[in-house]
Amino acid sequence: MRILRRYLATEIVAATALVFAALLMLFAFFDLVEQIKDLGRGVYTMRRILIYVLLSMPDHVYVLFPVAALIGTLFALAQLVAGSEYTVMRTSGVSTASLAATLAMIGCFFAALTLVIGEFVAPPAEQLAQRVRSQAITGLVAQEFRSGLWVKDDKSFINVVEVLPDSTLRGVRIYEFDGDSRLRSISYAQRGAYQSDRHWLLKDVAQTRFEGMQSSAHEIPEMRWQSVLEPDLISVLMIRPEQMSAWNLYSYTQHLKDNRQKALRYEIALWTKLTYPLAVVVMMVLALPFAYFQGRQAGVGAKIFAGIMLGITFHFLNRLFSHLGLLNDWPPVMSALMPTVTFLAIAMGMMWWQERR
C-alpha cells in the first residue's frame, strides 16, 4: 500500500502542478489585461504593472487550490482508469474506502500548503500589490490598521474609521501640515459624502487650527473638502475580509466586539479561512468516484470540463452561503462549512452508489 500511495501522490502532484501552471497563466493574463487600461496614469509603468500581477499571484494560488486539486486528481485518476490500472488495484483487494483514505492523506499535504499560503503569503502580497498600484497612480501612501484606514495625501494625513457600502465615510480625521512639517489644523467630521470631481461634503466638523503658539477651535456644520480620494480608490485601498489573514481577522473581530460593533462579516470570513483548506481534501475525495464514472463515459476534455464545472460550482456556493449567512444572521461556522459539507455528502453518496453497482 505504501508503494501505491507514493505512486498516486506522484501522479496527482504532477497533474495538479500542470493544472496550476495553466490556471495561473490564465489569471495572470486577465490581471495584465485589466491593468493595461491604467498604463500611463501617474507613474504606473509596465514594470509596475508586472510587479502588481506577480504580487497578485499568491492570492490566486490560494483561491484556486481546491479547483486545481480537483482537476489534477480527476485527470490523474481518469488516466489510471483508462490504462486499466484502477481495475488492477480493485481486483488486488484495494477498496474504494482505502483509495479515498489515500487521497485524503495526499489532500492533507495540499491543505497544509493552502493554509500556509492563505495565512502568511497571500495577504501581505495582496496588500503590497494594492499599495504599489495606488501609490503609482495617485501618489497616495495608504495602510489599514485597527483604527481604520490611514492615507497620506500630499501634506495631509487622513484617517477614516469606517467606509459604508455607499462610499459614505464615517469618522474622518484630517491632519494638515505646512511645508515645514508643522501641524496647521486637525479636523474631525462625523460623516463625509462624495460629491464630484474629488470633492467631499463633510458634516458636523470640529476643527482646531494652530497659528504660532495659539490655537482656535471651530464647529462647522458642513465643509467642502478636496482630496485625491475617490470612492473607487477607497474600495481598492480598504482590505476585504476575504483577503485578510486568519489572525488579523480574529484580532479585528475581537476589536469590533469590544466596541460593540457588528462583526458577523468578519466572523464568517474567519471561519471560511479556517475551513477552506478542508475543501481541498473534500474535492480530491470527490474526484475518486467522478473520475471512474467519467473515465468510462468520456474523454480527457470532458473530464477537465467536468472538473472546472465542479470547481466553479463550489466557488459560487462558497460566496453564496457567505452572503446568505450575512443577510440572515446564520451562525458563522454553518455559513463557512455548508459548501464543503455539501460536496462531502455528494462524494460519499457517489462512492456508495458506485459500490452498490
mmCIF file of C-alpha atoms in Angstrom:
data_model
loop_
_atom_site.group_PDB
_atom_site.id
_atom_site.type_symbol
_atom_site.label_atom_id
_atom_site.label_comp_id
_atom_site.label_asym_id
_atom_site.label_seq_id
_atom_site.Cartn_x
_atom_site.Cartn_y
_atom_site.Cartn_z
ATOM 1 C CA MET A 1 0.000 0.000 0.000
ATOM 2 C CA ARG A 2 2.952 2.311 0.653
ATOM 3 C CA ILE A 3 4.118 1.930 -2.956
ATOM 4 C CA LEU A 4 0.575 2.641 -4.164
ATOM 5 C CA ARG A 5 0.367 5.800 -2.029
ATOM 6 C CA ARG A 6 3.696 7.025 -3.384
ATOM 7 C CA TYR A 7 2.617 6.297 -6.956
ATOM 8 C CA LEU A 8 -0.732 8.057 -6.544
ATOM 9 C CA ALA A 9 0.910 11.032 -4.835
ATOM 10 C CA THR A 10 3.427 11.402 -7.669
ATOM 11 C CA GLU A 11 0.741 11.269 -10.353
ATOM 12 C CA ILE A 12 -1.623 13.649 -8.551
ATOM 13 C CA VAL A 13 1.053 16.196 -7.626
ATOM 14 C CA ALA A 14 2.358 16.253 -11.214
ATOM 15 C CA ALA A 15 -1.139 16.662 -12.674
ATOM 16 C CA THR A 16 -2.087 19.342 -10.115
ATOM 17 C CA ALA A 17 1.133 21.283 -10.796
ATOM 18 C CA LEU A 18 0.339 21.228 -14.524
ATOM 19 C CA VAL A 19 -3.198 22.484 -13.884
ATOM 20 C CA PHE A 20 -1.878 25.194 -11.558
ATOM 21 C CA ALA A 21 0.570 26.407 -14.203
ATOM 22 C CA ALA A 22 -2.225 26.703 -16.765
ATOM 23 C CA LEU A 23 -4.687 28.414 -14.411
ATOM 24 C CA LEU A 24 -2.120 30.857 -13.022
ATOM 25 C CA MET A 25 -1.003 31.856 -16.518
ATOM 26 C CA LEU A 26 -4.645 32.420 -17.448
ATOM 27 C CA PHE A 27 -5.400 34.552 -14.378
ATOM 28 C CA ALA A 28 -2.132 36.465 -14.735
ATOM 29 C CA PHE A 29 -3.128 37.286 -18.306
ATOM 30 C CA PHE A 30 -6.543 38.505 -17.116
ATOM 31 C CA ASP A 31 -4.855 40.706 -14.475
ATOM 32 C CA LEU A 32 -2.461 42.087 -17.078
ATOM 33 C CA VAL A 33 -5.284 42.974 -19.461
ATOM 34 C CA GLU A 34 -7.234 44.571 -16.590
ATOM 35 C CA GLN A 35 -4.275 46.730 -15.526
ATOM 36 C CA ILE A 36 -3.194 47.767 -19.041
ATOM 37 C CA LYS A 37 -6.073 50.259 -19.144
ATOM 38 C CA ASP A 38 -4.334 52.246 -16.374
ATOM 39 C CA LEU A 39 -0.957 52.256 -18.117
ATOM 40 C CA GLY A 40 0.451 55.790 -18.090
ATOM 41 C CA ARG A 41 -1.667 57.068 -15.184
ATOM 42 C CA GLY A 42 0.731 58.769 -12.806
ATOM 43 C CA VAL A 43 3.895 56.667 -12.833
ATOM 44 C CA TYR A 44 2.082 53.375 -13.405
ATOM 45 C CA THR A 45 4.536 51.938 -15.913
ATOM 46 C CA MET A 46 4.674 48.491 -17.484
ATOM 47 C CA ARG A 47 7.253 47.412 -14.916
ATOM 48 C CA ARG A 48 4.919 48.315 -12.039
ATOM 49 C CA ILE A 49 2.042 46.537 -13.770
ATOM 50 C CA LEU A 50 4.126 43.356 -13.989
ATOM 51 C CA ILE A 51 5.051 43.723 -10.303
ATOM 52 C CA TYR A 52 1.360 44.080 -9.446
ATOM 53 C CA VAL A 53 0.476 40.962 -11.468
ATOM 54 C CA LEU A 54 3.288 38.994 -9.815
ATOM 55 C CA LEU A 55 2.246 40.051 -6.308
ATOM 56 C CA SER A 56 -1.387 39.097 -7.042
ATOM 57 C CA MET A 57 -0.488 35.515 -7.912
ATOM 58 C CA PRO A 58 -0.292 34.122 -4.314
ATOM 59 C CA ASP A 59 -3.923 35.136 -3.754
ATOM 60 C CA HIS A 60 -4.886 33.308 -6.966
ATOM 61 C CA VAL A 61 -2.954 30.242 -5.765
ATOM 62 C CA TYR A 62 -4.929 30.230 -2.517
ATOM 63 C CA VAL A 63 -8.323 30.673 -4.194
ATOM 64 C CA LEU A 64 -7.605 28.132 -6.949
ATOM 65 C CA PHE A 65 -6.190 25.364 -4.751
ATOM 66 C CA PRO A 66 -9.442 23.326 -4.383
ATOM 67 C CA VAL A 67 -10.217 23.693 -8.100
ATOM 68 C CA ALA A 68 -6.685 22.779 -9.192
ATOM 69 C CA ALA A 69 -6.550 19.831 -6.787
ATOM 70 C CA LEU A 70 -9.911 18.574 -8.079
ATOM 71 C CA ILE A 71 -8.978 18.845 -11.759
ATOM 72 C CA GLY A 72 -5.482 17.392 -11.188
ATOM 73 C CA THR A 73 -6.802 14.445 -9.156
ATOM 74 C CA LEU A 74 -9.630 13.877 -11.609
ATOM 75 C CA PHE A 75 -7.217 13.822 -14.539
ATOM 76 C CA ALA A 76 -4.678 11.546 -12.795
ATOM 77 C CA LEU A 77 -7.329 9.029 -11.683
ATOM 78 C CA ALA A 78 -9.024 9.055 -15.084
ATOM 79 C CA GLN A 79 -5.677 8.157 -16.652
ATOM 80 C CA LEU A 80 -5.427 5.202 -14.268
ATOM 81 C CA VAL A 81 -8.937 4.117 -15.244
ATOM 82 C CA ALA A 82 -8.152 4.451 -18.960
ATOM 83 C CA GLY A 83 -4.993 2.355 -18.538
ATOM 84 C CA SER A 84 -6.869 -0.308 -16.511
ATOM 85 C CA GLU A 85 -4.590 0.396 -13.528
ATOM 86 C CA TYR A 86 -7.597 1.295 -11.405
ATOM 87 C CA THR A 87 -9.192 -2.076 -12.232
ATOM 88 C CA VAL A 88 -5.978 -3.884 -11.254
ATOM 89 C CA MET A 89 -5.945 -2.036 -7.924
ATOM 90 C CA ARG A 90 -9.540 -3.017 -7.181
ATOM 91 C CA THR A 91 -9.053 -6.675 -8.154
ATOM 92 C CA SER A 92 -5.934 -6.749 -5.956
ATOM 93 C CA GLY A 93 -8.108 -6.060 -2.937
ATOM 94 C CA VAL A 94 -7.857 -2.276 -2.635
ATOM 95 C CA SER A 95 -11.255 -0.973 -1.588
ATOM 96 C CA THR A 96 -12.823 2.359 -2.518
ATOM 97 C CA ALA A 97 -12.574 3.406 1.127
ATOM 98 C CA SER A 98 -8.811 2.700 1.122
ATOM 99 C CA LEU A 99 -8.333 4.739 -2.037
ATOM 100 C CA ALA A 100 -10.410 7.579 -0.561
ATOM 101 C CA ALA A 101 -8.284 7.489 2.614
ATOM 102 C CA THR A 102 -5.134 7.618 0.466
ATOM 103 C CA LEU A 103 -6.466 10.644 -1.426
ATOM 104 C CA ALA A 104 -7.370 12.286 1.892
ATOM 105 C CA MET A 105 -3.788 11.781 3.127
ATOM 106 C CA ILE A 106 -2.392 13.373 -0.010
ATOM 107 C CA GLY A 107 -5.013 16.108 0.323
ATOM 108 C CA CYS A 108 -3.820 16.893 3.856
ATOM 109 C CA PHE A 109 -0.469 17.941 2.382
ATOM 110 C CA PHE A 110 -2.258 20.227 -0.086
ATOM 111 C CA ALA A 111 -4.489 21.530 2.722
ATOM 112 C CA ALA A 112 -1.464 22.440 4.852
ATOM 113 C CA LEU A 113 0.091 24.215 1.881
ATOM 114 C CA THR A 114 -3.174 26.088 1.286
ATOM 115 C CA LEU A 115 -3.267 27.190 4.922
ATOM 116 C CA VAL A 116 0.331 28.455 4.822
ATOM 117 C CA ILE A 117 -0.223 30.417 1.612
ATOM 118 C CA GLY A 118 -3.553 31.840 2.780
ATOM 119 C CA GLU A 119 -2.200 32.877 6.170
ATOM 120 C CA PHE A 120 1.382 34.004 5.562
ATOM 121 C CA VAL A 121 1.926 34.638 1.832
ATOM 122 C CA ALA A 122 -1.223 35.838 0.063
ATOM 123 C CA PRO A 123 -2.442 38.601 2.481
ATOM 124 C CA PRO A 124 0.827 40.604 2.652
ATOM 125 C CA ALA A 125 1.467 40.087 -1.064
ATOM 126 C CA GLU A 126 -2.021 41.340 -1.972
ATOM 127 C CA GLN A 127 -1.709 44.355 0.322
ATOM 128 C CA LEU A 128 1.669 45.212 -1.208
ATOM 129 C CA ALA A 129 0.207 44.836 -4.719
ATOM 130 C CA GLN A 130 -2.614 47.277 -3.948
ATOM 131 C CA ARG A 131 -0.142 49.680 -2.333
ATOM 132 C CA VAL A 132 2.168 49.609 -5.367
ATOM 133 C CA ARG A 133 -0.749 50.288 -7.698
ATOM 134 C CA SER A 134 -2.391 53.077 -5.696
ATOM 135 C CA GLN A 135 0.895 54.820 -4.949
ATOM 136 C CA ALA A 136 1.957 54.684 -8.611
ATOM 137 C CA ILE A 137 -1.372 56.021 -9.919
ATOM 138 C CA THR A 138 -2.220 58.670 -7.316
ATOM 139 C CA GLY A 139 0.921 59.115 -5.233
ATOM 140 C CA LEU A 140 -1.055 58.040 -2.154
ATOM 141 C CA VAL A 141 0.523 56.031 0.602
ATOM 142 C CA ALA A 142 -2.156 54.097 2.492
ATOM 143 C CA GLN A 143 -2.407 51.416 5.136
ATOM 144 C CA GLU A 144 -5.279 49.935 7.119
ATOM 145 C CA PHE A 145 -4.965 49.492 10.876
ATOM 146 C CA ARG A 146 -7.384 48.668 13.678
ATOM 147 C CA SER A 147 -8.065 52.395 13.963
ATOM 148 C CA GLY A 148 -9.224 52.465 10.320
ATOM 149 C CA LEU A 149 -7.723 53.494 7.018
ATOM 150 C CA TRP A 150 -4.758 55.878 7.028
ATOM 151 C CA VAL A 151 -3.849 57.793 3.868
ATOM 152 C CA LYS A 152 -1.097 60.296 3.118
ATOM 153 C CA ASP A 153 -2.382 62.911 0.682
ATOM 154 C CA ASP A 154 0.296 65.471 -0.210
ATOM 155 C CA LYS A 155 0.851 67.395 3.074
ATOM 156 C CA SER A 156 -2.090 65.849 4.914
ATOM 157 C CA PHE A 157 -2.672 62.618 6.800
ATOM 158 C CA ILE A 158 -6.218 61.269 6.675
ATOM 159 C CA ASN A 159 -7.795 58.699 8.979
ATOM 160 C CA VAL A 160 -11.149 57.116 8.048
ATOM 161 C CA VAL A 161 -12.693 54.916 10.733
ATOM 162 C CA GLU A 162 -15.307 53.241 8.501
ATOM 163 C CA VAL A 163 -16.343 53.188 4.850
ATOM 164 C CA LEU A 164 -20.016 52.345 4.311
ATOM 165 C CA PRO A 165 -21.226 50.346 1.263
ATOM 166 C CA ASP A 166 -22.457 53.552 -0.442
ATOM 167 C CA SER A 167 -18.915 55.048 -0.073
ATOM 168 C CA THR A 168 -20.000 57.318 2.773
ATOM 169 C CA LEU A 169 -17.160 57.965 5.208
ATOM 170 C CA ARG A 170 -17.632 57.829 8.971
ATOM 171 C CA GLY A 171 -15.208 59.284 11.460
ATOM 172 C CA VAL A 172 -12.911 61.337 9.195
ATOM 173 C CA ARG A 173 -9.820 62.919 10.755
ATOM 174 C CA ILE A 174 -7.626 65.239 8.673
ATOM 175 C CA TYR A 175 -4.194 66.288 9.951
ATOM 176 C CA GLU A 176 -2.906 69.121 7.755
ATOM 177 C CA PHE A 177 0.771 70.167 7.799
ATOM 178 C CA ASP A 178 2.608 73.066 6.172
ATOM 179 C CA GLY A 179 5.758 72.974 4.037
ATOM 180 C CA ASP A 180 7.960 72.876 7.146
ATOM 181 C CA SER A 181 6.102 69.834 8.538
ATOM 182 C CA ARG A 182 4.376 71.912 11.216
ATOM 183 C CA LEU A 183 0.823 70.954 12.143
ATOM 184 C CA ARG A 184 -1.613 73.570 10.847
ATOM 185 C CA SER A 185 -5.001 72.059 11.659
ATOM 186 C CA ILE A 186 -6.869 68.993 12.867
ATOM 187 C CA SER A 187 -10.367 68.427 11.508
ATOM 188 C CA TYR A 188 -12.809 65.754 12.632
ATOM 189 C CA ALA A 189 -16.020 65.091 10.683
ATOM 190 C CA GLN A 190 -18.783 62.718 11.721
ATOM 191 C CA ARG A 191 -19.635 61.862 8.113
ATOM 192 C CA GLY A 192 -18.392 62.564 4.611
ATOM 193 C CA ALA A 193 -20.282 62.142 1.325
ATOM 194 C CA TYR A 194 -18.666 62.205 -2.103
ATOM 195 C CA GLN A 195 -19.934 64.981 -4.398
ATOM 196 C CA SER A 196 -17.979 65.078 -7.668
ATOM 197 C CA ASP A 197 -14.567 65.899 -9.114
ATOM 198 C CA ARG A 198 -12.704 64.756 -5.966
ATOM 199 C CA HIS A 199 -14.791 66.941 -3.662
ATOM 200 C CA TRP A 200 -16.361 65.651 -0.456
ATOM 201 C CA LEU A 201 -19.027 67.214 1.733
ATOM 202 C CA LEU A 202 -18.055 66.802 5.395
ATOM 203 C CA LYS A 203 -20.767 67.185 8.037
ATOM 204 C CA ASP A 204 -20.561 68.058 11.750
ATOM 205 C CA VAL A 205 -16.948 69.162 11.574
ATOM 206 C CA ALA A 206 -14.898 70.066 14.647
ATOM 207 C CA GLN A 207 -11.757 71.885 13.537
ATOM 208 C CA THR A 208 -8.769 73.065 15.558
ATOM 209 C CA ARG A 209 -6.312 75.440 13.886
ATOM 210 C CA PHE A 210 -2.785 76.199 15.088
ATOM 211 C CA GLU A 211 -1.145 79.566 14.426
ATOM 212 C CA GLY A 212 2.168 80.109 16.111
ATOM 213 C CA MET A 213 1.724 79.422 19.813
ATOM 214 C CA GLN A 214 -2.034 79.852 19.694
ATOM 215 C CA SER A 215 -4.898 77.582 18.711
ATOM 216 C CA SER A 216 -8.555 78.124 17.905
ATOM 217 C CA ALA A 217 -11.478 75.705 17.764
ATOM 218 C CA HIS A 218 -14.438 75.919 15.384
ATOM 219 C CA GLU A 219 -17.680 73.992 14.905
ATOM 220 C CA ILE A 220 -18.653 73.801 11.216
ATOM 221 C CA PRO A 221 -21.986 72.193 10.194
ATOM 222 C CA GLU A 222 -20.824 71.496 6.628
ATOM 223 C CA MET A 223 -17.487 71.858 4.885
ATOM 224 C CA ARG A 224 -16.325 71.100 1.358
ATOM 225 C CA TRP A 225 -13.094 69.142 1.253
ATOM 226 C CA GLN A 226 -10.932 68.470 -1.795
ATOM 227 C CA SER A 227 -8.841 65.299 -1.844
ATOM 228 C CA VAL A 228 -7.421 62.836 -4.337
ATOM 229 C CA LEU A 229 -9.512 60.183 -2.583
ATOM 230 C CA GLU A 230 -12.342 58.809 -4.690
ATOM 231 C CA PRO A 231 -14.883 56.048 -3.918
ATOM 232 C CA ASP A 232 -13.279 53.644 -6.412
ATOM 233 C CA LEU A 233 -9.850 54.246 -4.933
ATOM 234 C CA ILE A 234 -11.071 53.808 -1.353
ATOM 235 C CA SER A 235 -12.667 50.458 -2.232
ATOM 236 C CA VAL A 236 -9.263 49.321 -3.505
ATOM 237 C CA LEU A 237 -7.328 50.629 -0.507
ATOM 238 C CA MET A 238 -9.634 49.019 2.049
ATOM 239 C CA ILE A 239 -8.666 45.400 2.649
ATOM 240 C CA ARG A 240 -11.527 42.993 2.056
ATOM 241 C CA PRO A 241 -12.083 40.475 4.880
ATOM 242 C CA GLU A 242 -11.565 37.589 2.442
ATOM 243 C CA GLN A 243 -8.006 38.807 1.800
ATOM 244 C CA MET A 244 -7.023 39.169 5.457
ATOM 245 C CA SER A 245 -5.121 36.509 7.385
ATOM 246 C CA ALA A 246 -6.952 34.423 9.982
ATOM 247 C CA TRP A 247 -5.018 36.035 12.823
ATOM 248 C CA ASN A 248 -5.838 39.563 11.614
ATOM 249 C CA LEU A 249 -9.475 38.572 11.185
ATOM 250 C CA TYR A 250 -9.590 37.223 14.734
ATOM 251 C CA SER A 251 -7.942 40.359 16.148
ATOM 252 C CA TYR A 252 -10.234 42.679 14.203
ATOM 253 C CA THR A 253 -13.319 40.656 15.183
ATOM 254 C CA GLN A 254 -12.403 40.989 18.858
ATOM 255 C CA HIS A 255 -11.806 44.702 18.336
ATOM 256 C CA LEU A 256 -15.284 45.143 16.828
ATOM 257 C CA LYS A 257 -16.910 43.156 19.625
ATOM 258 C CA ASP A 258 -15.091 45.169 22.266
ATOM 259 C CA ASN A 259 -16.507 48.321 20.668
ATOM 260 C CA ARG A 260 -19.997 46.765 20.387
ATOM 261 C CA GLN A 261 -19.973 46.775 16.588
ATOM 262 C CA LYS A 262 -21.351 44.098 14.288
ATOM 263 C CA ALA A 263 -18.627 41.596 13.394
ATOM 264 C CA LEU A 264 -20.603 38.899 11.549
ATOM 265 C CA ARG A 265 -18.967 39.551 8.166
ATOM 266 C CA TYR A 266 -15.509 39.176 9.663
ATOM 267 C CA GLU A 267 -16.529 36.096 11.669
ATOM 268 C CA ILE A 268 -17.791 34.385 8.513
ATOM 269 C CA ALA A 269 -14.557 35.314 6.729
ATOM 270 C CA LEU A 270 -12.545 33.937 9.670
ATOM 271 C CA TRP A 271 -14.312 30.580 9.698
ATOM 272 C CA THR A 272 -14.132 30.386 5.905
ATOM 273 C CA LYS A 273 -10.396 30.993 6.157
ATOM 274 C CA LEU A 274 -10.007 28.218 8.729
ATOM 275 C CA THR A 275 -12.182 25.661 6.913
ATOM 276 C CA TYR A 276 -11.161 26.451 3.317
ATOM 277 C CA PRO A 277 -8.161 24.044 3.378
ATOM 278 C CA LEU A 278 -10.578 21.202 4.207
ATOM 279 C CA ALA A 279 -12.248 21.862 0.860
ATOM 280 C CA VAL A 280 -9.061 20.687 -0.871
ATOM 281 C CA VAL A 281 -9.351 17.265 0.798
ATOM 282 C CA VAL A 282 -13.072 17.019 0.024
ATOM 283 C CA MET A 283 -12.577 17.937 -3.648
ATOM 284 C CA MET A 284 -9.876 15.285 -4.036
ATOM 285 C CA VAL A 285 -12.100 12.614 -2.473
ATOM 286 C CA LEU A 286 -14.928 13.726 -4.771
ATOM 287 C CA ALA A 287 -12.676 13.105 -7.776
ATOM 288 C CA LEU A 288 -12.469 9.359 -6.984
ATOM 289 C CA PRO A 289 -15.996 8.221 -7.964
ATOM 290 C CA PHE A 290 -16.368 11.006 -10.512
ATOM 291 C CA ALA A 291 -13.150 10.071 -12.359
ATOM 292 C CA TYR A 292 -14.207 6.438 -12.627
ATOM 293 C CA PHE A 293 -17.624 7.362 -13.990
ATOM 294 C CA GLN A 294 -16.242 9.926 -16.436
ATOM 295 C CA GLY A 295 -13.399 7.637 -17.472
ATOM 296 C CA ARG A 296 -15.881 5.126 -18.818
ATOM 297 C CA GLN A 297 -18.141 7.639 -20.485
ATOM 298 C CA ALA A 298 -15.977 10.404 -21.988
ATOM 299 C CA GLY A 299 -12.520 11.593 -22.978
ATOM 300 C CA VAL A 300 -9.927 13.858 -21.391
ATOM 301 C CA GLY A 301 -11.663 17.069 -22.486
ATOM 302 C CA ALA A 302 -14.912 16.046 -20.799
ATOM 303 C CA LYS A 303 -13.039 15.190 -17.573
ATOM 304 C CA ILE A 304 -11.349 18.589 -17.457
ATOM 305 C CA PHE A 305 -14.618 20.336 -18.271
ATOM 306 C CA ALA A 306 -16.415 18.409 -15.517
ATOM 307 C CA GLY A 307 -13.703 19.340 -13.033
ATOM 308 C CA ILE A 308 -13.903 23.013 -13.977
ATOM 309 C CA MET A 309 -17.688 22.990 -13.612
ATOM 310 C CA LEU A 310 -17.492 21.354 -10.187
ATOM 311 C CA GLY A 311 -14.823 23.835 -9.095
ATOM 312 C CA ILE A 312 -16.825 26.831 -10.306
ATOM 313 C CA THR A 313 -19.944 25.480 -8.583
ATOM 314 C CA PHE A 314 -18.037 25.143 -5.302
ATOM 315 C CA HIS A 315 -16.591 28.647 -5.632
ATOM 316 C CA PHE A 316 -20.014 30.215 -6.208
ATOM 317 C CA LEU A 317 -21.622 28.167 -3.445
ATOM 318 C CA ASN A 318 -18.918 29.383 -1.093
ATOM 319 C CA ARG A 319 -19.693 33.006 -1.907
ATOM 320 C CA LEU A 320 -23.457 32.407 -1.918
ATOM 321 C CA PHE A 321 -23.534 30.949 1.582
ATOM 322 C CA SER A 322 -21.283 33.730 2.874
ATOM 323 C CA HIS A 323 -23.783 36.328 1.631
ATOM 324 C CA LEU A 324 -26.801 34.331 2.822
ATOM 325 C CA GLY A 325 -25.243 33.942 6.247
ATOM 326 C CA LEU A 326 -24.603 37.683 6.415
ATOM 327 C CA LEU A 327 -28.132 38.551 5.325
ATOM 328 C CA ASN A 328 -29.904 36.035 7.583
ATOM 329 C CA ASP A 329 -27.574 36.185 10.600
ATOM 330 C CA TRP A 330 -26.703 32.498 10.328
ATOM 331 C CA PRO A 331 -24.015 31.086 12.640
ATOM 332 C CA PRO A 332 -20.615 31.828 11.018
ATOM 333 C CA VAL A 333 -19.499 28.186 11.255
ATOM 334 C CA MET A 334 -22.558 26.999 9.332
ATOM 335 C CA SER A 335 -22.117 29.635 6.618
ATOM 336 C CA ALA A 336 -18.462 28.672 6.177
ATOM 337 C CA LEU A 337 -18.865 24.880 6.298
ATOM 338 C CA MET A 338 -22.068 24.395 4.297
ATOM 339 C CA PRO A 339 -20.482 24.226 0.783
ATOM 340 C CA THR A 340 -17.742 21.851 1.972
ATOM 341 C CA VAL A 341 -20.233 19.621 3.790
ATOM 342 C CA THR A 342 -22.490 19.606 0.707
ATOM 343 C CA PHE A 343 -19.682 18.439 -1.572
ATOM 344 C CA LEU A 344 -18.556 15.869 1.008
ATOM 345 C CA ALA A 345 -22.088 14.449 1.068
ATOM 346 C CA ILE A 346 -22.070 14.285 -2.745
ATOM 347 C CA ALA A 347 -18.722 12.444 -2.680
ATOM 348 C CA MET A 348 -19.926 9.932 -0.074
ATOM 349 C CA GLY A 349 -23.185 9.394 -1.952
ATOM 350 C CA MET A 350 -21.403 8.763 -5.256
ATOM 351 C CA MET A 351 -18.980 6.285 -3.639
ATOM 352 C CA TRP A 352 -21.892 4.456 -2.005
ATOM 353 C CA TRP A 353 -23.731 4.315 -5.342
ATOM 354 C CA GLN A 354 -20.605 3.061 -7.110
ATOM 355 C CA GLU A 355 -20.074 0.301 -4.528
ATOM 356 C CA ARG A 356 -23.674 -0.889 -4.920
ATOM 357 C CA ARG A 357 -23.358 -1.263 -8.684
#
